[in-house]
Each structure stands twice: as C-alpha cells, then as structure tokens.
Short mmCIF file of C-alpha atoms in Angstrom, two decimals:
data_model
loop_
_atom_site.label_atom_id
_atom_site.label_comp_id
_atom_site.label_asym_id
_atom_site.label_seq_id
_atom_site.Cartn_x
_atom_site.Cartn_y
_atom_site.Cartn_z
CA MET A 23 -1.49 -7.78 -13.58
CA SER A 24 -0.53 -3.84 -13.70
CA ALA A 25 -2.38 -1.65 -11.70
CA ALA A 26 -3.14 0.85 -14.62
CA SER A 27 -4.94 -2.26 -16.45
CA ALA A 28 -6.11 -4.11 -13.90
CA ALA A 29 -9.23 -6.34 -14.42
CA VAL A 30 -10.97 -9.54 -13.70
CA PRO A 31 -10.20 -12.35 -16.28
CA ALA A 32 -13.14 -12.62 -18.66
CA ALA A 33 -14.33 -16.45 -17.69
CA VAL A 34 -16.27 -15.94 -13.88
CA PRO A 35 -13.85 -17.55 -11.28
CA ALA A 36 -14.99 -18.87 -8.15
CA VAL A 37 -12.54 -16.56 -5.86
CA THR A 38 -11.07 -13.30 -6.61
CA LEU A 39 -8.61 -11.70 -4.29
CA VAL A 40 -8.43 -7.64 -5.17
CA ILE A 41 -5.15 -6.63 -3.59
CA GLY A 42 -4.08 -2.93 -3.23
CA PRO A 43 -4.89 0.54 -1.79
CA GLU A 44 -5.80 2.40 -5.48
CA GLU A 45 -9.66 2.78 -4.82
CA LEU A 46 -10.73 3.52 -8.45
CA LEU A 47 -8.98 0.03 -10.01
CA VAL A 48 -10.25 -1.88 -6.71
CA ASP A 49 -14.28 -0.42 -7.72
CA ARG A 50 -13.59 -1.41 -11.15
CA ALA A 51 -12.37 -4.94 -10.25
CA VAL A 52 -15.43 -5.25 -8.10
CA ALA A 53 -17.59 -3.80 -10.83
CA ALA A 54 -16.14 -6.32 -13.70
CA ALA A 55 -17.12 -9.50 -11.30
CA ALA A 56 -20.18 -8.33 -11.28
CA ARG A 57 -20.77 -7.49 -15.12
CA MET A 58 -19.45 -10.99 -15.62
CA ILE A 59 -21.35 -13.38 -13.02
CA ARG A 60 -24.85 -10.96 -14.44
CA ALA A 61 -23.45 -12.13 -18.23
CA VAL A 62 -24.10 -15.75 -16.77
CA ASP A 63 -27.11 -14.78 -15.10
CA ALA A 64 -29.08 -12.00 -14.98
CA GLU A 65 -30.52 -12.12 -12.34
CA ALA A 66 -27.74 -13.48 -9.94
CA ASP A 67 -27.37 -11.19 -6.48
CA VAL A 68 -24.45 -9.04 -5.83
CA ILE A 69 -24.24 -8.39 -2.22
CA GLN A 70 -21.42 -6.04 -0.73
CA VAL A 71 -20.63 -5.49 2.77
CA ALA A 72 -17.77 -3.94 5.03
CA ALA A 73 -15.39 -6.37 6.66
CA GLY A 74 -15.51 -4.31 9.91
CA VAL A 75 -19.54 -4.96 10.00
CA LEU A 76 -19.77 -8.56 9.52
CA GLU A 77 -21.13 -10.39 12.72
CA SER A 78 -20.94 -13.84 14.08
CA GLY A 79 -23.20 -16.44 11.27
CA ALA A 80 -23.86 -12.85 9.06
CA VAL A 81 -21.77 -15.01 6.79
CA PHE A 82 -23.53 -18.17 6.62
CA GLU A 83 -26.87 -15.95 6.15
CA LEU A 84 -25.44 -14.34 2.97
CA THR A 85 -24.55 -17.20 1.69
CA ALA A 86 -27.57 -19.98 2.58
CA ALA A 87 -29.14 -21.21 -0.37
CA SER A 88 -31.44 -19.31 -2.54
CA LEU A 89 -35.03 -20.56 -3.19
CA PHE A 90 -34.91 -19.41 -6.78
CA ALA A 91 -31.30 -20.86 -7.26
CA GLN A 92 -29.60 -17.66 -8.44
CA ARG A 93 -25.95 -17.44 -8.30
CA ARG A 94 -24.49 -15.06 -5.64
CA LEU A 95 -21.47 -12.45 -5.62
CA LEU A 96 -20.41 -11.90 -2.29
CA VAL A 97 -18.30 -8.81 -1.88
CA ILE A 98 -16.10 -8.73 1.30
CA ARG A 99 -14.60 -4.60 1.16
CA GLY A 100 -11.55 -4.39 3.21
CA ALA A 101 -10.89 -7.90 4.23
CA GLN A 102 -8.14 -7.13 6.14
CA ASP A 103 -10.48 -6.00 9.11
CA LEU A 104 -11.52 -9.91 9.15
CA THR A 105 -11.94 -11.23 13.09
CA GLY A 106 -12.97 -13.67 15.57
CA PRO A 107 -15.98 -15.18 14.29
CA ALA A 108 -16.63 -13.83 11.18
CA LEU A 109 -12.86 -14.83 10.13
CA VAL A 110 -13.70 -18.25 10.56
CA GLU A 111 -16.90 -18.45 8.73
CA ILE A 112 -14.99 -16.66 5.64
CA GLU A 113 -12.32 -19.26 6.18
CA ALA A 114 -14.86 -22.37 5.85
CA LEU A 115 -16.75 -20.66 3.28
CA LEU A 116 -13.56 -20.38 0.67
CA ALA A 117 -13.02 -23.83 1.71
CA ASP A 118 -16.21 -25.15 0.69
CA LEU A 119 -17.64 -22.74 -1.33
CA PRO A 120 -21.15 -23.56 -2.76
CA GLU A 121 -21.11 -23.95 -6.84
CA ASP A 122 -23.28 -21.24 -7.00
CA THR A 123 -21.54 -18.56 -4.77
CA SER A 124 -18.51 -16.69 -5.96
CA VAL A 125 -16.58 -14.24 -3.59
CA VAL A 126 -14.64 -11.15 -4.03
CA LEU A 127 -12.31 -9.85 -1.21
CA THR A 128 -10.89 -6.41 -1.43
CA HIS A 129 -7.62 -6.43 0.91
CA ALA A 130 -5.69 -3.17 1.62
CA GLY A 131 -2.33 -5.19 1.36
CA GLY A 132 0.28 -4.88 3.67
CA ALA A 133 0.57 -7.49 6.49
CA LYS A 134 -2.58 -7.26 8.17
CA GLY A 135 -5.53 -9.94 7.62
CA LYS A 136 -2.61 -12.46 6.19
CA GLY A 137 -4.91 -14.74 7.56
CA VAL A 138 -7.66 -14.54 4.85
CA LEU A 139 -5.24 -13.74 2.12
CA GLU A 140 -3.54 -17.17 2.82
CA ALA A 141 -7.00 -18.71 2.65
CA ALA A 142 -8.22 -17.03 -0.72
CA ARG A 143 -5.11 -18.63 -2.68
CA ARG A 144 -5.89 -22.21 -1.02
CA ALA A 145 -8.91 -21.49 -2.45
CA GLY A 146 -7.26 -20.95 -5.75
CA ALA A 147 -8.17 -17.18 -6.12
CA VAL A 148 -7.48 -15.26 -9.19
CA VAL A 149 -5.09 -12.31 -7.94
CA VAL A 150 -6.24 -8.70 -9.23
CA ASP A 151 -3.05 -6.04 -8.71
CA CYS A 152 -4.73 -2.76 -6.93
CA ALA A 153 -1.52 -1.06 -5.90
CA GLU A 154 -1.10 2.47 -5.57
CA VAL A 155 -0.34 3.91 -8.87
CA LYS A 156 2.68 6.42 -7.58
CA LYS A 157 5.03 6.99 -10.58
CA THR A 158 4.49 9.98 -13.09
CA GLY A 159 5.28 7.40 -15.91
CA ASP A 160 2.40 5.11 -15.30
CA LYS A 161 -0.07 7.71 -14.25
CA LEU A 162 0.73 8.37 -18.10
CA THR A 163 -0.27 5.43 -18.93
CA PHE A 164 -3.23 5.23 -17.24
CA VAL A 165 -4.40 8.14 -19.18
CA SER A 166 -3.73 6.36 -22.79
CA GLY A 167 -5.06 3.32 -21.56
CA GLU A 168 -8.46 5.17 -20.40
CA PHE A 169 -8.69 6.66 -24.24
CA ARG A 170 -7.39 3.54 -25.48
CA ALA A 171 -10.29 1.62 -23.84
CA ALA A 172 -12.31 4.32 -25.55
CA SER A 173 -10.74 3.67 -28.77
CA ARG A 174 -9.71 7.01 -28.65
CA ARG A 175 -6.10 8.26 -28.70
CA ILE A 176 -4.42 11.25 -26.70
CA SER A 177 -0.96 12.22 -27.64
CA SER A 178 1.68 12.20 -25.37
CA ASP A 179 2.05 15.80 -24.60
CA ALA A 180 -1.24 16.45 -23.99
CA ALA A 181 -1.04 13.02 -21.42
CA LYS A 182 1.35 15.19 -20.00
CA ALA A 183 -1.03 18.40 -19.73
CA LEU A 184 -3.81 16.62 -18.55
CA LEU A 185 -1.38 15.37 -15.48
CA ASP A 186 -0.05 18.64 -14.82
CA ALA A 187 -3.79 19.92 -15.31
CA VAL A 188 -6.13 17.58 -12.77
CA GLY A 189 -2.84 15.94 -11.06
CA GLY A 190 -2.13 12.74 -10.13
CA ASP A 191 -5.55 11.15 -8.12
CA LEU A 192 -6.88 8.54 -11.01
CA ARG A 193 -10.24 9.08 -10.29
CA GLY A 194 -9.68 12.77 -11.08
CA LEU A 195 -7.89 11.45 -13.88
CA ALA A 196 -10.17 8.97 -15.27
CA GLY A 197 -12.85 11.80 -14.79
CA ALA A 198 -11.27 13.85 -17.27
CA CYS A 199 -10.23 11.36 -19.75
CA ALA A 200 -14.26 10.81 -19.57
CA GLN A 201 -15.22 14.20 -20.16
CA LEU A 202 -12.64 14.57 -22.98
CA VAL A 203 -13.53 11.72 -24.77
CA ALA A 204 -17.18 12.56 -24.58
CA ASP A 205 -16.99 16.16 -25.87
CA THR A 206 -14.06 15.55 -28.33
CA THR A 207 -13.17 13.76 -31.55
CA GLY A 208 -10.41 12.34 -33.10
CA THR A 209 -6.77 12.72 -31.20
CA VAL A 210 -6.54 14.46 -28.11
CA GLU A 211 -4.14 17.54 -28.42
CA VAL A 212 -2.33 19.90 -26.13
CA ASP A 213 -4.36 22.66 -27.39
CA THR A 214 -7.32 20.97 -26.57
CA VAL A 215 -6.40 19.87 -22.61
CA ARG A 216 -5.64 23.39 -22.33
CA ARG A 217 -8.80 24.60 -23.53
CA TYR A 218 -10.80 22.67 -20.87
CA TYR A 219 -8.57 22.94 -18.14
CA ALA A 220 -7.63 26.59 -18.61
CA GLY A 221 -9.46 27.80 -15.52
CA ARG A 222 -6.94 25.42 -13.31
CA ALA A 223 -4.40 27.66 -12.08
CA GLU A 224 -1.86 25.28 -12.57
CA VAL A 225 -1.69 24.58 -16.19
CA THR A 226 -2.36 27.95 -17.00
CA SER A 227 0.34 29.34 -14.73
CA PHE A 228 2.84 26.31 -16.62
CA ALA A 229 1.40 26.99 -20.09
CA VAL A 230 2.81 30.83 -19.63
CA ALA A 231 6.04 29.44 -18.37
CA ASP A 232 6.88 26.79 -20.32
CA LEU A 233 6.13 29.36 -23.33
CA ALA A 234 8.56 31.53 -22.07
CA VAL A 235 11.60 29.51 -21.80
CA GLU A 236 10.83 28.58 -25.12
CA GLY A 237 11.28 32.04 -26.37
CA ARG A 238 7.86 32.22 -27.43
CA THR A 239 7.09 35.65 -25.72
CA GLU A 240 4.11 36.88 -27.74
CA GLU A 241 1.97 33.87 -26.97
CA ALA A 242 2.98 33.58 -23.46
CA LEU A 243 1.48 37.27 -22.98
CA VAL A 244 -1.34 36.08 -24.84
CA GLN A 245 -1.14 32.95 -22.47
CA LEU A 246 -0.51 35.57 -19.44
CA ARG A 247 -3.75 37.99 -19.85
CA TRP A 248 -6.09 34.79 -20.65
CA ALA A 249 -4.51 33.55 -16.78
CA LEU A 250 -5.05 36.86 -15.30
CA SER A 251 -8.72 36.63 -16.86
CA CYS A 252 -9.38 33.26 -15.67
CA GLY A 253 -8.62 34.55 -11.97
CA VAL A 254 -5.49 33.03 -11.55
CA GLU A 255 -3.26 34.47 -9.21
CA PRO A 256 0.11 36.43 -10.25
CA VAL A 257 2.18 34.91 -7.80
CA LEU A 258 1.66 31.53 -9.12
CA VAL A 259 2.64 32.32 -12.39
CA VAL A 260 5.73 34.08 -10.89
CA ALA A 261 6.42 30.36 -9.22
CA ALA A 262 5.72 28.64 -12.59
CA LEU A 263 8.34 30.94 -14.01
CA ALA A 264 11.02 30.30 -11.22
CA MET A 265 10.28 26.71 -11.27
CA ALA A 266 11.18 26.68 -15.29
CA LEU A 267 14.46 28.50 -14.84
CA ARG A 268 15.17 26.43 -11.69
CA ASN A 269 15.19 23.37 -14.11
CA ILE A 270 16.48 24.59 -17.34
CA ALA A 271 19.48 25.51 -14.59
CA LYS A 272 19.99 22.28 -13.07
CA LEU A 273 19.99 20.28 -16.31
CA ALA A 274 22.52 22.85 -17.96
CA GLY A 275 25.08 21.95 -14.70
CA ALA A 276 24.23 17.96 -15.21
CA PRO A 277 26.97 15.82 -16.92
CA ARG A 278 26.43 15.48 -20.54
CA GLY A 279 25.56 12.27 -21.99
CA ALA A 280 23.94 11.19 -18.40
CA ARG A 281 21.02 8.58 -18.98
CA PRO A 282 17.43 10.40 -18.39
CA ALA A 283 16.73 7.61 -15.26
CA ASP A 284 19.67 9.26 -14.23
CA LEU A 285 18.97 12.61 -14.19
CA ALA A 286 15.56 11.82 -13.30
CA ARG A 287 16.91 10.70 -9.96
CA ASP A 288 19.71 13.11 -9.43
CA LEU A 289 17.51 16.53 -10.63
CA GLY A 290 14.30 15.21 -8.73
CA MET A 291 12.39 15.52 -11.85
CA PRO A 292 10.30 12.56 -13.57
CA PRO A 293 12.05 11.49 -17.22
CA TRP A 294 9.73 12.80 -19.28
CA LYS A 295 10.36 16.20 -17.52
CA ILE A 296 14.03 15.97 -18.75
CA ASP A 297 13.25 15.36 -22.17
CA ARG A 298 10.75 18.72 -22.10
CA VAL A 299 13.82 20.54 -20.42
CA ARG A 300 16.31 19.21 -22.78
CA ALA A 301 14.28 20.71 -25.73
CA GLN A 302 13.72 23.97 -23.35
CA LEU A 303 17.52 24.18 -22.63
CA ARG A 304 18.78 25.43 -26.25
CA GLY A 305 18.82 28.40 -26.54
CA TRP A 306 19.89 29.28 -23.34
CA ASP A 307 23.62 29.77 -21.71
CA GLY A 308 24.44 30.81 -17.97
CA GLU A 309 24.67 34.44 -18.87
CA GLY A 310 20.95 34.04 -19.97
CA ILE A 311 19.63 32.11 -17.32
CA ALA A 312 20.90 34.48 -14.45
CA ARG A 313 19.73 37.43 -16.44
CA ALA A 314 16.40 35.31 -15.95
CA LEU A 315 16.12 34.54 -12.65
CA ARG A 316 17.03 38.47 -11.73
CA ALA A 317 13.87 39.73 -13.56
CA VAL A 318 12.29 36.45 -11.85
CA ALA A 319 13.18 37.50 -8.67
CA THR A 320 11.97 41.24 -9.42
CA ALA A 321 8.46 40.30 -10.87
CA ASP A 322 7.92 38.20 -7.45
CA ALA A 323 8.61 41.50 -5.11
CA ASP A 324 6.08 43.39 -7.86
CA VAL A 325 3.39 41.15 -7.43
CA LYS A 326 3.72 41.11 -3.94
CA GLY A 327 3.59 44.64 -3.42
CA ALA A 328 5.74 46.46 -4.45
CA ALA A 329 4.56 47.77 -7.89
CA ALA A 330 1.43 49.13 -8.85
CA SER A 331 0.28 46.74 -11.92
CA PRO A 332 1.29 42.93 -10.99
CA GLY A 333 0.17 42.07 -14.37
CA TYR A 334 2.35 44.94 -15.83
CA ALA A 335 5.15 43.73 -13.63
CA LEU A 336 4.72 40.05 -15.03
CA GLU A 337 4.34 41.28 -18.94
CA ARG A 338 7.67 42.81 -17.93
CA ALA A 339 8.94 39.76 -16.62
CA LEU A 340 8.23 37.44 -19.71
CA VAL A 341 9.51 39.93 -22.39
CA THR A 342 12.76 39.78 -20.70
CA VAL A 343 13.02 36.52 -20.20
CA GLY A 344 12.28 36.05 -24.06
CA ALA A 345 15.27 38.81 -24.52
CA ALA A 346 17.77 36.40 -22.16
CA ARG A 347 17.04 33.31 -24.16
CA ARG A 348 17.71 34.90 -27.63
CA ARG A 349 20.48 36.01 -26.11
#
C-alpha cells in the first residue's frame, strides 16, 4: 500500500501490523481498525497501550475472556520496544489468538524488534505501510487524496501553493485540507489558498516573487503591499526574489531537451518546480537575469538598513525586475 493512502482492509483482520514512522498515517490505521471492530460489535473494547510500559502478565490480563462476551481490539504502540516477558507473551498471544480478540501492532520500522515482526507475519498479519512521506510528489498526491476522500477537488497549482504555505508536515497538511474543505465549495484554486494563508510569510513572499519574475509587476506590487501589511519581513521577500531568479538562471544554463527528472536531480528542485520555472523562463535572457539579480542585491542591502524605506526599496526592485524581463 502507498503511504499516502494507507488504510486497514474492509474485513476485520485478526492481526494488523502497522509499519512506519509517519504518525498521522499510523493514527489513521489504528482508528480504521477501531471503526471496523465496532462496526461488528458496537460495544467492542478498544485497548491501547505503549509497548514500553508492559509488565510481566499484562498481556494475559488485557486479553482475558470477557464476562460480557465483548469483542476486543488490543493496540500495542511502539512494538519495536517489546522486550523480556512482554515480548514472550505477545508472541504467545499471536500464535494462539482468542476468537474474540484482534491485535494491532504499530512498529516504527527498522531492524529493532524484528522478532515481533516475524511473529506477526507468521500469524498472517495484514501489513499497513506508513513509511515517511518525503518526496514532494507524494505530498502533493496526499493533498489531492484528502480532497478526493471528501468528494472535492483541488487544482494541481493550488496543491503546490498549499504545500508552499504550510510546509511538508503531513498532519499540518491534513489540517489545512480539512479547513479548506469545510470553508469552501467547488474546486479549490490558487487564489483561494493564497487568500486563506496570506498571513504566512512563506506563501506571501513566494507569491510576490512568482508574479515579479513572470512580468506581472502591477500584481506583484499589490501583493507586496498586502504582504507588508500582514507583517511579512522585507528580507523574506528579497530572499524569495533571489531564489526565483537563481532558479531561472540555473534552468537557463541547463542542457536543452533534458528530462524533468534529470533536471530536478541536477538542479536540486522537485520535478513540479521544474515545470513552473520553465514557464517563468520565457521572456528572460542572460542580460535580463543579471540586471534583475543586481537589483535584488541592492534591495537586500536596502532592507537591511542601507535605505530609509524598505517598502520603497522593494517596490523599486520589483519594477526593475519586471523591466529586465520585458527587455
């Protein structure tokens, strides 16, 4: 299973092994198991315990026959930490599991705790992959999946803007998706994301930079005034401008006809960024890039104290960048 769509299967398995460090996906897998067992028995007992605190005899006590014949779900968090008597008891439980009991073991992955992994697999465990979501493309897939699960849609550009805005933490992304689903209707577009996260320095600064290097100077100036009114530090806008121009310069010097994946590797950008920068490259030549970079260097000194008005220095830099592109 992919990490971005990890879920426990529809039938209630006797043993579920949730492997990986991505906490949001682990929590969702455990919650799905609890929902399933309660769909079978609304009064089912769900017991969660950290492996590191289990003492001798605790496993047998937690799984003893119920007087009320309730089904039971035992969730052992951090199974890689099982040692001594607790490990022996879990292995014995998995080898002879009572009919009314299901077990979920969460394991962070890696070599530690291999014994319990082997015991779970011998017991026919269903494995849920919760590997860390690292790649930008996988995070964008996760965002799209969150909207799809809510019967909604987000455009690819809006998904990229959301990732820029809130960062790569999966829990933060999930929360942002939930907010947009609750507060908006229809397909979520870039403007909606920027409106909701205009107060975040990163997305506001990058929005100014993108508009400037695309030659949309008037829009960039409007966005700049919004950013400054929201409390964005001028130095962040300069940094975003410098990064946008450096990316354009790097792509301009790259071999023509190279594949996006190769360019992403060689230039240190995610593949989707290559597509955006390639679109921004149109209208730029070497002289224009050099002129724009000099303007940004001057603005950098100005906002750090060389000029009386950082806001005016930034506006002048945006106008110069726009003029350099038009040339």
